[in-house]
Amino acid sequence: RKEVEQDPGPFNVPEGATVAFNCTYSNSASQSFFWYRQDCRKEPKLLMSVYSSGNEDGRFTAQLNRASQYISLLIRDSKLSDSATYLCVVNMRSGGSYIPTFGRGTSLIVHP
Amino acid sequence: NAGVTQTPKFQVLKTGQSMTLQCAQDMNHNSMYWYRQDPGMGLRLIYYSASEGTTDKGEVPNGYNVSRLNKREFSLRLESAAPSQTSVYFCASSDSGREQYFGPGTRLTVT
């Protein structure tokens, strides 16, 4: 079982829709959590960090559920430009280091 | 600031050839990472360096070596390239446990 799992999709939604992605992780020692966006053949770029209390950045809301070991990303009022692959990342503490593990990504396609 | 830079952007190798991928960051980050990304596989960690002078294996280290030359630079070497190493390679840096910043990637083809 992969340590960080995501539904690969694709999620195909119309403009203006609300869409949500989940990401589950298996290691309860996980320390920090992030969502990245990756456009085709480009490098991943940070979308937002995920805090225990949940956090919002414009149309994007991220939440963490430590008890059930998952993080979520909600996108409201989807735009065509939101079409991309969304990667969740979990950092696990190992000795004095943090080891990042990526999910395989969820593909989002927003159509007119 | 340039952020994270990688060279080369593209490379074609024949089986058995060697090469070194270069990575540099100007954000004064302690930690640096090398990943490979294959279709449908997501990013897989090859090696990481938590701080200058240390390196550790990630999920898929076989066939690779790394050098943390100084705080800014972290190189990845393929001693004897194989077709299975055809991939896109990303370098990243971060402060410990914080968000990572990625370079633009190197697209490597081994024939």
PDB file of C-alpha atoms in Angstrom, chain B residues 7-62:
ATOM      1  CA  THR B   7      21.024  21.989 -15.815  1.00  0.00           C
ATOM      2  CA  PRO B   8      20.704  20.624 -18.395  1.00  0.00           C
ATOM      3  CA  LYS B   9      17.039  20.989 -19.382  1.00  0.00           C
ATOM      4  CA  PHE B  10      17.187  18.102 -21.854  1.00  0.00           C
ATOM      5  CA  GLN B  11      19.615  15.232 -22.339  1.00  0.00           C
ATOM      6  CA  VAL B  12      19.807  12.117 -24.489  1.00  0.00           C
ATOM      7  CA  LEU B  13      22.213   9.388 -23.414  1.00  0.00           C
ATOM      8  CA  LYS B  14      23.129   5.991 -24.768  1.00  0.00           C
ATOM      9  CA  THR B  15      22.958   3.004 -22.444  1.00  0.00           C
ATOM     10  CA  GLY B  16      26.089   2.842 -20.328  1.00  0.00           C
ATOM     11  CA  GLN B  17      27.000   6.518 -20.582  1.00  0.00           C
ATOM     12  CA  SER B  18      27.372   8.608 -17.465  1.00  0.00           C
ATOM     13  CA  MET B  19      26.239  12.112 -16.650  1.00  0.00           C
ATOM     14  CA  THR B  20      25.724  14.527 -13.782  1.00  0.00           C
ATOM     15  CA  LEU B  21      22.625  16.633 -13.266  1.00  0.00           C
ATOM     16  CA  GLN B  22      23.329  19.922 -11.544  1.00  0.00           C
ATOM     17  CA  CYS B  23      21.071  21.754  -9.115  1.00  0.00           C
ATOM     18  CA  ALA B  24      21.578  25.018  -7.257  1.00  0.00           C
ATOM     19  CA  GLN B  25      19.381  27.108  -4.958  1.00  0.00           C
ATOM     20  CA  ASP B  26      19.804  30.662  -3.725  1.00  0.00           C
ATOM     21  CA  MET B  27      17.237  30.625  -0.911  1.00  0.00           C
ATOM     22  CA  ASN B  28      19.667  29.523   1.808  1.00  0.00           C
ATOM     23  CA  HIS B  29      17.676  26.326   2.376  1.00  0.00           C
ATOM     24  CA  ASN B  30      19.188  23.551   4.440  1.00  0.00           C
ATOM     25  CA  SER B  31      17.434  20.660   2.709  1.00  0.00           C
ATOM     26  CA  MET B  32      17.662  19.599  -0.918  1.00  0.00           C
ATOM     27  CA  TYR B  33      16.038  16.730  -2.825  1.00  0.00           C
ATOM     28  CA  TRP B  34      16.165  14.824  -6.088  1.00  0.00           C
ATOM     29  CA  TYR B  35      13.005  13.256  -7.548  1.00  0.00           C
ATOM     30  CA  ARG B  36      12.105  11.406 -10.673  1.00  0.00           C
ATOM     31  CA  GLN B  37       8.667  11.561 -12.233  1.00  0.00           C
ATOM     32  CA  ASP B  38       7.333   8.910 -14.577  1.00  0.00           C
ATOM     33  CA  PRO B  39       3.862   8.825 -16.148  1.00  0.00           C
ATOM     34  CA  GLY B  40       1.283   7.574 -13.666  1.00  0.00           C
ATOM     35  CA  MET B  41       3.870   7.211 -10.883  1.00  0.00           C
ATOM     36  CA  GLY B  42       3.950  10.648  -9.308  1.00  0.00           C
ATOM     37  CA  LEU B  43       7.194  12.032  -7.877  1.00  0.00           C
ATOM     38  CA  ARG B  44       9.492   9.509  -6.250  1.00  0.00           C
ATOM     39  CA  LEU B  45      12.319  10.580  -3.993  1.00  0.00           C
ATOM     40  CA  ILE B  46      15.749   9.403  -5.148  1.00  0.00           C
ATOM     41  CA  TYR B  47      18.034  11.014  -2.581  1.00  0.00           C
ATOM     42  CA  TYR B  48      17.836  13.897  -0.180  1.00  0.00           C
ATOM     43  CA  SER B  49      20.209  16.017   1.832  1.00  0.00           C
ATOM     44  CA  ALA B  50      18.837  17.316   5.107  1.00  0.00           C
ATOM     45  CA  SER B  51      21.795  19.631   5.593  1.00  0.00           C
ATOM     46  CA  GLU B  52      25.171  20.435   4.115  1.00  0.00           C
ATOM     47  CA  GLY B  53      27.437  17.429   4.492  1.00  0.00           C
ATOM     48  CA  THR B  54      24.690  14.796   4.757  1.00  0.00           C
ATOM     49  CA  THR B  55      22.900  12.697   2.154  1.00  0.00           C
ATOM     50  CA  ASP B  56      20.375   9.891   2.524  1.00  0.00           C
ATOM     51  CA  LYS B  57      18.626   7.440   0.254  1.00  0.00           C
ATOM     52  CA  GLY B  58      15.028   7.944  -0.705  1.00  0.00           C
ATOM     53  CA  GLU B  59      12.545   5.535  -2.230  1.00  0.00           C
ATOM     54  CA  VAL B  60      14.419   4.752  -5.484  1.00  0.00           C
ATOM     55  CA  PRO B  61      18.203   5.296  -5.040  1.00  0.00           C
ATOM     56  CA  ASN B  62      19.550   2.388  -7.098  1.00  0.00           C
TER      57      ASN B  62
END
